[in-house]
Short mmCIF file of N, CA and C in Angstrom, two decimals:
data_model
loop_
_atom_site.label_atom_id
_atom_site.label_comp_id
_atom_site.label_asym_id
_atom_site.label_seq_id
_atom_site.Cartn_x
_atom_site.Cartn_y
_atom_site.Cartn_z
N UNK A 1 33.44 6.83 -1.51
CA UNK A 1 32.58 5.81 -0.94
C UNK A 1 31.38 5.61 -1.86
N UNK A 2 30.95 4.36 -1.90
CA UNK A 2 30.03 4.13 -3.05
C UNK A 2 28.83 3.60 -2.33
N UNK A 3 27.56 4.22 -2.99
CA UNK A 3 26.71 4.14 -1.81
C UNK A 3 25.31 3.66 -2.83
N UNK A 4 24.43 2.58 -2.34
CA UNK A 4 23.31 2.36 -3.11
C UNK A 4 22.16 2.13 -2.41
N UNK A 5 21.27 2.75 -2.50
CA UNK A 5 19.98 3.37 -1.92
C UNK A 5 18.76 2.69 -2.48
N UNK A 6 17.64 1.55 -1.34
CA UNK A 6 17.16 0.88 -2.28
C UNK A 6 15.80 1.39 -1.70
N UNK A 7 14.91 1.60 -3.04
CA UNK A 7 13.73 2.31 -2.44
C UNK A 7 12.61 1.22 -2.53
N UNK A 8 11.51 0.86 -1.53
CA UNK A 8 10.76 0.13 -1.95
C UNK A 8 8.92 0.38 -1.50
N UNK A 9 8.07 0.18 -2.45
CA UNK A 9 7.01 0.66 -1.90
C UNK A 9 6.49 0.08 -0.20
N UNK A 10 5.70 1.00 0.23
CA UNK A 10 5.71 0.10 1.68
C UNK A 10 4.59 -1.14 1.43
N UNK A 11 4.41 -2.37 2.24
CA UNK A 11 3.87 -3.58 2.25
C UNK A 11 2.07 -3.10 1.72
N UNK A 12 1.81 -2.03 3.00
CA UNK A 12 0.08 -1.81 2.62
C UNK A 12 -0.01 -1.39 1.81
N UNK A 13 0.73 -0.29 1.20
CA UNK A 13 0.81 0.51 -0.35
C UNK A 13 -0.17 -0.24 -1.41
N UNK A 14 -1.42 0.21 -1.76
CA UNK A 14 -0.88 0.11 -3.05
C UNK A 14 0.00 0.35 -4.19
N UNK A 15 0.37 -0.73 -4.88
CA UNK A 15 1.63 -0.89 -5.74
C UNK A 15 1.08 -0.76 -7.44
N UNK A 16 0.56 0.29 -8.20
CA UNK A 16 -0.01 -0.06 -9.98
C UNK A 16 0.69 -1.08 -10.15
N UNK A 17 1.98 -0.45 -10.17
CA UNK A 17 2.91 -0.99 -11.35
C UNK A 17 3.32 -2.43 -10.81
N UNK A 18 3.66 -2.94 -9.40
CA UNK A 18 3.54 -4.13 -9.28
C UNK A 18 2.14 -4.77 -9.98
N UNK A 19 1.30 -4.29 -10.02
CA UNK A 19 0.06 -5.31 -10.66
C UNK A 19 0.19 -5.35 -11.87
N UNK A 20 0.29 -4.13 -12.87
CA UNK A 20 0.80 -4.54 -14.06
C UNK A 20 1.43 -5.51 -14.25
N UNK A 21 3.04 -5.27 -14.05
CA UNK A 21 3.66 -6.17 -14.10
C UNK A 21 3.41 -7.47 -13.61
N UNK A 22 2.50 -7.92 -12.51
CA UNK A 22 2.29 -9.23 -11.89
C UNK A 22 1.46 -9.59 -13.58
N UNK A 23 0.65 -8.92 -14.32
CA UNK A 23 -0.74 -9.27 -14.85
C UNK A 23 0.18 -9.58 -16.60
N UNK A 24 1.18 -8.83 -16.79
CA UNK A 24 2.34 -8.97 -17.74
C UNK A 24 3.04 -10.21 -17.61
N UNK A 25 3.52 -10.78 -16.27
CA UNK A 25 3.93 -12.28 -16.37
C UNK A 25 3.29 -13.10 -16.49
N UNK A 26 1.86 -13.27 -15.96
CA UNK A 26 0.83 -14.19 -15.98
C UNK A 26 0.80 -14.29 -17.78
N UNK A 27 0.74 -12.96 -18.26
CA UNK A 27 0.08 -13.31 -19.89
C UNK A 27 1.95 -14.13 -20.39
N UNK A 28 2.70 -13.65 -19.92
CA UNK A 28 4.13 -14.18 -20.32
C UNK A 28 4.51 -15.69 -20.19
N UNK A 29 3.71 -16.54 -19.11
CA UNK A 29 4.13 -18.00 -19.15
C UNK A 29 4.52 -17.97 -17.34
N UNK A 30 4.36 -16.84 -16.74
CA UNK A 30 5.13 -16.83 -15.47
C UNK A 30 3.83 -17.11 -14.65
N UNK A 31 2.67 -17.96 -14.57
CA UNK A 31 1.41 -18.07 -14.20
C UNK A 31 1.50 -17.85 -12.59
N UNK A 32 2.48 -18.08 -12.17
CA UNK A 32 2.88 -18.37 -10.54
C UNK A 32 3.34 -17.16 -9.86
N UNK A 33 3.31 -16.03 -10.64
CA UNK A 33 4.20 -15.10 -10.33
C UNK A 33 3.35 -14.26 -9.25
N UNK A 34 4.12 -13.69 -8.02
CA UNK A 34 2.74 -13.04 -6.97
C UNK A 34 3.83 -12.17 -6.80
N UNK A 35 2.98 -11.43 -5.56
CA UNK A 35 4.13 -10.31 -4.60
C UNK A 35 4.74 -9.59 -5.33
N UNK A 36 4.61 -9.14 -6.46
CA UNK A 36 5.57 -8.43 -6.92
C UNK A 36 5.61 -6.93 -6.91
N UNK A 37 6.84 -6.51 -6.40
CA UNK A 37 7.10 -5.56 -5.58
C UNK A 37 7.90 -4.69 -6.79
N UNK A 38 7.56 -3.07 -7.59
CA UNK A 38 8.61 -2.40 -8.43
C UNK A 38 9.03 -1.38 -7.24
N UNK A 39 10.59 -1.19 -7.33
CA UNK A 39 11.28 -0.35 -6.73
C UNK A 39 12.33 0.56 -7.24
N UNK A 40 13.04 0.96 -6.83
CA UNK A 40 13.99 1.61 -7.75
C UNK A 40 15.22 2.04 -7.04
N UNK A 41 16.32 1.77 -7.10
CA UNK A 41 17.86 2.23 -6.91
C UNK A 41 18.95 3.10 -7.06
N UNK A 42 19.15 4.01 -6.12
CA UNK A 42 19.75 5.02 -6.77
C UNK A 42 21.33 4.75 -5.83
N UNK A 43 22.46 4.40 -7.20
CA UNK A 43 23.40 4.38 -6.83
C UNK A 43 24.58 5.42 -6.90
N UNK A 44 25.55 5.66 -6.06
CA UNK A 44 25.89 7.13 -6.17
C UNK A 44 27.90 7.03 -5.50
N UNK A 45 28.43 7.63 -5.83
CA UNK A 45 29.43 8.08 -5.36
C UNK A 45 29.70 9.08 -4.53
N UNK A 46 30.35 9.26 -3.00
CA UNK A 46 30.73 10.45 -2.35
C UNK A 46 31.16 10.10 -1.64
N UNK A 47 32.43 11.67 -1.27
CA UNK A 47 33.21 11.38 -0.72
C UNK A 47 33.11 11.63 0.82
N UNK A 48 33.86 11.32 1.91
CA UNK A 48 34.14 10.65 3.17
C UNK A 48 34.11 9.79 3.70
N UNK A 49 33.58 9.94 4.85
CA UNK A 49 33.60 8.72 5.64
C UNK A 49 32.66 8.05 6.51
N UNK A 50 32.41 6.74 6.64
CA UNK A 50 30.98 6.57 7.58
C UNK A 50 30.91 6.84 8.92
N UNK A 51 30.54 7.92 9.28
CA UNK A 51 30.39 8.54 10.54
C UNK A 51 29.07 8.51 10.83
N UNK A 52 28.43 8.22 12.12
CA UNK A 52 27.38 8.52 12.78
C UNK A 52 26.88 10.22 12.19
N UNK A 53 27.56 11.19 12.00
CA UNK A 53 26.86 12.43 10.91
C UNK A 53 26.71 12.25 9.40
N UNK A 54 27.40 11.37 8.81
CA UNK A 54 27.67 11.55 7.86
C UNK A 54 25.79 10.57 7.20
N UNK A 55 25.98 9.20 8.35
CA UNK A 55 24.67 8.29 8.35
C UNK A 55 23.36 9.23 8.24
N UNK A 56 23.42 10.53 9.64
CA UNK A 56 22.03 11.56 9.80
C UNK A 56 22.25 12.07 8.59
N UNK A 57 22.77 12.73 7.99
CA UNK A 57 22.43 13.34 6.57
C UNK A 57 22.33 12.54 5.52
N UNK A 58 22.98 11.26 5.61
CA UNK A 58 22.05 10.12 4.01
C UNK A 58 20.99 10.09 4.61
N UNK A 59 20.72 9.78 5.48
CA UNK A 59 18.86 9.35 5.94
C UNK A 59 18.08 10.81 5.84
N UNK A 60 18.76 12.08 5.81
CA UNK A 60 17.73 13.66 5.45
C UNK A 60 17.76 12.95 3.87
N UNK A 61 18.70 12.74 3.29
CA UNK A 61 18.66 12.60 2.20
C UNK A 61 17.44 11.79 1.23
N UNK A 62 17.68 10.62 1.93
CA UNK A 62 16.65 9.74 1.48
C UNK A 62 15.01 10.15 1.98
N UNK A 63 15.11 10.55 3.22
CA UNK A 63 13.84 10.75 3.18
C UNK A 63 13.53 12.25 2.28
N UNK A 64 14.15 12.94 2.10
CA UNK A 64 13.62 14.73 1.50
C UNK A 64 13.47 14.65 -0.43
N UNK A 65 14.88 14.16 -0.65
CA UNK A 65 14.68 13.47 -1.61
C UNK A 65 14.37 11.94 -2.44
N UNK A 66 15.25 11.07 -1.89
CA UNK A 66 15.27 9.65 -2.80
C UNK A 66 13.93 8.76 -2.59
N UNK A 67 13.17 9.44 -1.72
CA UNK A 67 12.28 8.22 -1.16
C UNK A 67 10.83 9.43 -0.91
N UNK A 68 9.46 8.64 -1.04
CA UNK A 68 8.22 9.49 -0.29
C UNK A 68 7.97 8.62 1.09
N UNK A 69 8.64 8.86 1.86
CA UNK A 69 8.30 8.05 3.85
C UNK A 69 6.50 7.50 3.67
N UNK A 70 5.48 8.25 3.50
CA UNK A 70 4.53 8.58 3.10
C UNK A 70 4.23 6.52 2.87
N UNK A 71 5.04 6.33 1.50
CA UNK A 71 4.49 5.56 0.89
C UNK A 71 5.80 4.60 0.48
N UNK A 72 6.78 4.74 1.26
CA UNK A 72 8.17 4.02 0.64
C UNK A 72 8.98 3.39 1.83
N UNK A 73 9.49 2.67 1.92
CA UNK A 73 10.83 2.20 2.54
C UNK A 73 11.94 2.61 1.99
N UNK A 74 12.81 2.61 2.78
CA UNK A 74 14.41 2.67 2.20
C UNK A 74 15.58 2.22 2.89
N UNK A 75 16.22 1.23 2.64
CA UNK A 75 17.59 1.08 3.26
C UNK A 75 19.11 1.45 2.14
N UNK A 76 20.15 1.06 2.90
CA UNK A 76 21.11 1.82 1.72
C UNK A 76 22.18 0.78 2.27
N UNK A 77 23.40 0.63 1.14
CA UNK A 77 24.28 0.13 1.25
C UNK A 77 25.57 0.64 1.20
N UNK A 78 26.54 1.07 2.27
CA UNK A 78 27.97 1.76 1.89
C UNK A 78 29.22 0.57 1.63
N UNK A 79 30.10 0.77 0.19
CA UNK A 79 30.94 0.20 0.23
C UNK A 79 32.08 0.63 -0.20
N UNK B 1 10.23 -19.67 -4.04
CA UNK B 1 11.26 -19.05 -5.05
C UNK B 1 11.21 -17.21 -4.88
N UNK B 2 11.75 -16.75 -4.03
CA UNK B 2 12.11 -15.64 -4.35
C UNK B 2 13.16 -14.97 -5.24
N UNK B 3 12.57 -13.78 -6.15
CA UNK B 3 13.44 -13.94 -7.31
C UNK B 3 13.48 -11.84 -7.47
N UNK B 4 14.45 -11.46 -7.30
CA UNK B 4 14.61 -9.75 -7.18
C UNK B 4 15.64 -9.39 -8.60
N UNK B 5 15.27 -8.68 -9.49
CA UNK B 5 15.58 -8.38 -10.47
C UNK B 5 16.13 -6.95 -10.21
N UNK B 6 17.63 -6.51 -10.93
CA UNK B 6 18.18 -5.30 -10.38
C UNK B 6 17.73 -4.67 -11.99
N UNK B 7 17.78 -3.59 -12.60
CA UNK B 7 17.84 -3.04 -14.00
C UNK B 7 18.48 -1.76 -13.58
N UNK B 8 19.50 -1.70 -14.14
CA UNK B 8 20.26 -0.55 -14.10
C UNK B 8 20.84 0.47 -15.78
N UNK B 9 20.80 1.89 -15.57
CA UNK B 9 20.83 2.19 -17.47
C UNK B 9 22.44 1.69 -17.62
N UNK B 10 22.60 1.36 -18.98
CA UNK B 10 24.14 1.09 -19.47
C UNK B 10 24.99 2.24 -18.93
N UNK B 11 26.35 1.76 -18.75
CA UNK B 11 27.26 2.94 -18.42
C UNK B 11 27.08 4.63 -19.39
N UNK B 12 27.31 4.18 -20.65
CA UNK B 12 27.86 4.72 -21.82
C UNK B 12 26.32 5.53 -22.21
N UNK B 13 24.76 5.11 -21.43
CA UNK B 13 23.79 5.70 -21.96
C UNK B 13 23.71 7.11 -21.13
N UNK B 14 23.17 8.24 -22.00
CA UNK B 14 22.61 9.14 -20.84
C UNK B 14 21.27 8.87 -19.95
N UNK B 15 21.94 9.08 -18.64
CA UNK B 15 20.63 8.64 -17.94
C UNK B 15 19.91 10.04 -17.12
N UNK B 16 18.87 10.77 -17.74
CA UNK B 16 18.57 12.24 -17.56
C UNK B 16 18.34 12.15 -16.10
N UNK B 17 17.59 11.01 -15.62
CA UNK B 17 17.23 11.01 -14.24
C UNK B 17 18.29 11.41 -12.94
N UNK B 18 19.58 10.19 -13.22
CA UNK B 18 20.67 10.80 -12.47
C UNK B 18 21.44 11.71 -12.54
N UNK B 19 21.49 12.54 -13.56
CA UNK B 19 21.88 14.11 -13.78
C UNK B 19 20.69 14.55 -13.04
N UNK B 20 19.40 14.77 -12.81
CA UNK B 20 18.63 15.77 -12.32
C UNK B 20 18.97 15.11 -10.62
N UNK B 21 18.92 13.99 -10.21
CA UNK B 21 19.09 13.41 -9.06
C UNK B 21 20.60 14.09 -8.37
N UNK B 22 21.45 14.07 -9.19
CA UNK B 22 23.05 14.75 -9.23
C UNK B 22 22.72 16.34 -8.46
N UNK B 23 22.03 16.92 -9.46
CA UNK B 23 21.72 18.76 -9.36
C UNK B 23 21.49 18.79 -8.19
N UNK B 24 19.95 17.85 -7.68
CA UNK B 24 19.47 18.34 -6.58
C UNK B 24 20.15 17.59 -5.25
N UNK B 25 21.19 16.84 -5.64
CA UNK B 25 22.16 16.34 -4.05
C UNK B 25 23.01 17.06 -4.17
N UNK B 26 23.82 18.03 -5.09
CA UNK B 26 24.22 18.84 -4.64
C UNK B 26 23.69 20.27 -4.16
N UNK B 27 22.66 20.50 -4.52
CA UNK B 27 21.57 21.38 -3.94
C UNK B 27 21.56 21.44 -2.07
N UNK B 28 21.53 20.07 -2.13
CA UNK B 28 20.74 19.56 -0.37
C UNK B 28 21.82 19.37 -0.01
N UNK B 29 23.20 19.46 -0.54
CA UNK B 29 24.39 19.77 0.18
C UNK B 29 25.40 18.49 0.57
N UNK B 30 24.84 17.30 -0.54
CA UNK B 30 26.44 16.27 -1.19
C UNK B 30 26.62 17.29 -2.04
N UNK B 31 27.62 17.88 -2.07
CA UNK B 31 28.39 18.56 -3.04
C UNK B 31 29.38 17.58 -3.87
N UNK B 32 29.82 16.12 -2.53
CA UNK B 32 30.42 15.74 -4.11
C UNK B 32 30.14 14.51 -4.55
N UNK B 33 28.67 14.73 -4.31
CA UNK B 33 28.36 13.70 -5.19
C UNK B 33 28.57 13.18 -6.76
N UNK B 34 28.68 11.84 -7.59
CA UNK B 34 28.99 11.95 -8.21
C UNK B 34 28.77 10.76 -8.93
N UNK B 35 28.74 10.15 -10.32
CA UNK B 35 27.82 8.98 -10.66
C UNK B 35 27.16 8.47 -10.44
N UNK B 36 26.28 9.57 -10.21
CA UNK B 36 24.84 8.80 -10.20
C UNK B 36 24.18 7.87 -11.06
N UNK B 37 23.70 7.14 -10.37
CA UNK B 37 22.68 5.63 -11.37
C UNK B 37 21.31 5.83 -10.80
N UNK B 38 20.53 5.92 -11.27
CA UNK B 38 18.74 5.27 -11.06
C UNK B 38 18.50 4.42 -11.62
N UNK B 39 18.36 2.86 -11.09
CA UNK B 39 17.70 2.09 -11.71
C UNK B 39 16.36 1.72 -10.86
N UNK B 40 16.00 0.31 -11.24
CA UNK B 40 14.55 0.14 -10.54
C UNK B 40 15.04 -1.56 -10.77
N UNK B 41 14.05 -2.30 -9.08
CA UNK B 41 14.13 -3.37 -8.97
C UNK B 41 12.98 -3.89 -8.70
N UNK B 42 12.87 -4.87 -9.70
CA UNK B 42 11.46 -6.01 -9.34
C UNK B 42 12.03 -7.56 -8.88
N UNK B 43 10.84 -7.31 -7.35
CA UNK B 43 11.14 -8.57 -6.55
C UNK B 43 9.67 -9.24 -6.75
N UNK B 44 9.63 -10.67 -6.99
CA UNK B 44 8.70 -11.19 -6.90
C UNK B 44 8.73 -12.51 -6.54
N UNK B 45 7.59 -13.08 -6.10
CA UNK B 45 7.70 -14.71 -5.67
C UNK B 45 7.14 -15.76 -6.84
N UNK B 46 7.98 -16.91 -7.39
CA UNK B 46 7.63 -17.64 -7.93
C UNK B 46 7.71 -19.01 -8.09
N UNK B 47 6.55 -20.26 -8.42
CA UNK B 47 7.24 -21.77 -8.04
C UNK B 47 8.25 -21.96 -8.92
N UNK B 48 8.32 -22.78 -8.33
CA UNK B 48 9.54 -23.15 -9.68
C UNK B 48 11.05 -24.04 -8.66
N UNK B 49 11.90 -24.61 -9.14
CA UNK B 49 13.35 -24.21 -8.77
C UNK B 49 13.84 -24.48 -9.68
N UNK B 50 15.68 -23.90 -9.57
CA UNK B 50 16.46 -23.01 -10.01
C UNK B 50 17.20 -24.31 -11.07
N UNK B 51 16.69 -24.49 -12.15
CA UNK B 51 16.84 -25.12 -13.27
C UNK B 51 17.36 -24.46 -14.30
N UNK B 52 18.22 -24.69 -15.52
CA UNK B 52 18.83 -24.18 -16.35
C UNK B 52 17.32 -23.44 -17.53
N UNK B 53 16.55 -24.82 -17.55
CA UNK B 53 15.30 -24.08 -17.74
C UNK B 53 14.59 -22.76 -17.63
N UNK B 54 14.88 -22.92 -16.23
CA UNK B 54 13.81 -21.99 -15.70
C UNK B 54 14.63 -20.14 -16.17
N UNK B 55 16.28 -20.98 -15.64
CA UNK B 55 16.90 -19.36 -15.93
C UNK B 55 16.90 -18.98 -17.40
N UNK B 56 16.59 -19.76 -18.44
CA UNK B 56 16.55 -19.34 -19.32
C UNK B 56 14.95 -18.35 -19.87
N UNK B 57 14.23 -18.60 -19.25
CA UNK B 57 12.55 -18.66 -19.23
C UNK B 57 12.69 -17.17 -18.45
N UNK B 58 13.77 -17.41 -17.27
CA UNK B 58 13.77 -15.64 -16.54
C UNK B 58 14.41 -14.72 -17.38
N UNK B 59 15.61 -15.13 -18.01
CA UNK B 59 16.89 -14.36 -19.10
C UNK B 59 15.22 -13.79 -20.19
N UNK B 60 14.54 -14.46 -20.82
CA UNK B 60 13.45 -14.30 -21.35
C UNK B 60 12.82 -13.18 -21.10
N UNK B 61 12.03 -13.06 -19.38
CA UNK B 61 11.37 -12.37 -19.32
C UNK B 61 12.04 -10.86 -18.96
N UNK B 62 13.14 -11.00 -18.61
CA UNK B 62 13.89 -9.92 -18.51
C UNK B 62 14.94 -9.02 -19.43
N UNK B 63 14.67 -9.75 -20.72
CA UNK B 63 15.07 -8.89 -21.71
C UNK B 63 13.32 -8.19 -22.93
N UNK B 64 12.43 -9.12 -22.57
CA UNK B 64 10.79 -9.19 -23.07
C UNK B 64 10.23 -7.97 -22.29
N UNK B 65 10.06 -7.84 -21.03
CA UNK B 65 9.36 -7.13 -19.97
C UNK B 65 10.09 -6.35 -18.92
N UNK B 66 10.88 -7.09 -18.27
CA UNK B 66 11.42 -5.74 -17.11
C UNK B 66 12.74 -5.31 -17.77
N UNK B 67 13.62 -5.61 -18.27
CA UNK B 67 14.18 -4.30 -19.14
C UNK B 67 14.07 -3.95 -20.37
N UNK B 68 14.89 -3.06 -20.93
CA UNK B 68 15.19 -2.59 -22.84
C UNK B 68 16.52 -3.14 -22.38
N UNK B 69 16.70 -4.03 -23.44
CA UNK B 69 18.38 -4.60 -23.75
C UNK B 69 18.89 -3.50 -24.15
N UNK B 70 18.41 -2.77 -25.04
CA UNK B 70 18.89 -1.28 -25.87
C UNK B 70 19.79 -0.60 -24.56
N UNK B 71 18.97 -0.40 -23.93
CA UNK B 71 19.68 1.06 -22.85
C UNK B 71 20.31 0.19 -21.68
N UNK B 72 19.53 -0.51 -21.45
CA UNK B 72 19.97 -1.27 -19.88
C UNK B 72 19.99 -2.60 -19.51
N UNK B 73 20.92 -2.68 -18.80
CA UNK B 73 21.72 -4.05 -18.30
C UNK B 73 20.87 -4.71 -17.00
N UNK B 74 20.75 -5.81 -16.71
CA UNK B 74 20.00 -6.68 -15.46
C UNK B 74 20.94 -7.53 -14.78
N UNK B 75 20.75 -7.83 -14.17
CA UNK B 75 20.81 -8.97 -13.29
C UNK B 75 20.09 -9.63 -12.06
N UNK B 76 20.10 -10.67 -12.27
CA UNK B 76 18.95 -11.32 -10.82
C UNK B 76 19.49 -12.01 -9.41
N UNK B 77 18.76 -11.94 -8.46
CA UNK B 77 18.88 -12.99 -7.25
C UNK B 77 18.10 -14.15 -7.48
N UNK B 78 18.36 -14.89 -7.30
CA UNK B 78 17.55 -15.97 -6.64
C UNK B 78 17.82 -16.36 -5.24
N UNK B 79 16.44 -16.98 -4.39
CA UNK B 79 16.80 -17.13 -2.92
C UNK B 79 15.64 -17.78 -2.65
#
């Protein structure tokens, strides 16, 4: 089962690296560019099946490791 | 114009992150876990619409600024 885990800072967060990057397109020609949100994806392979247990342990997962709750969102995709 | 940029490392590159990401899911007990990817995604809002122009101006900024063509591959949404 192939599984991709999308991490994203939360809304109030401050975001650096979104501002960088917002302040990097502006000098680039992208003058319009706002909201910009950096996140990061961790895509993964494993095996079974989508079970209501199998769901509680990706979500220990994401929150202990893939993600800081603190300061992140996360949803995930199984396919 | 909402516009979410995926960057993911090339197949064929080593990517140290998802080997250490690998160690510690099998640590926390995916044991079989297995191809791991870390990439990172920038979502941002911009005017514009979806003109041959414009995608060329994004192909631009996304080989210039949000990725290395060298190591890693992109692709975008638009919405």
């Amino acid at each position: 089962m192939k599984i991709t885990v999308f991490v994203t800072p939360k809304k109030n967060v401050l975001d650096p690296q979104g501002v960088a990057v917002t302040h990097a397109m502006h000098t680039l020609g992208f003058e319009s560019a706002k909201e910009v949100h950096v996140g990061k994806t961790i895509a993964f392979e494993v095996d079974g099946s989508d079970t209501p247990e199998f769901r509680a342990s990706l979500d220990k997962l994401c929150t202990d490791l893939l993600s800081n709750p603190v300061i992140e969102d996360y949803r995930y995709e199984l396919s």
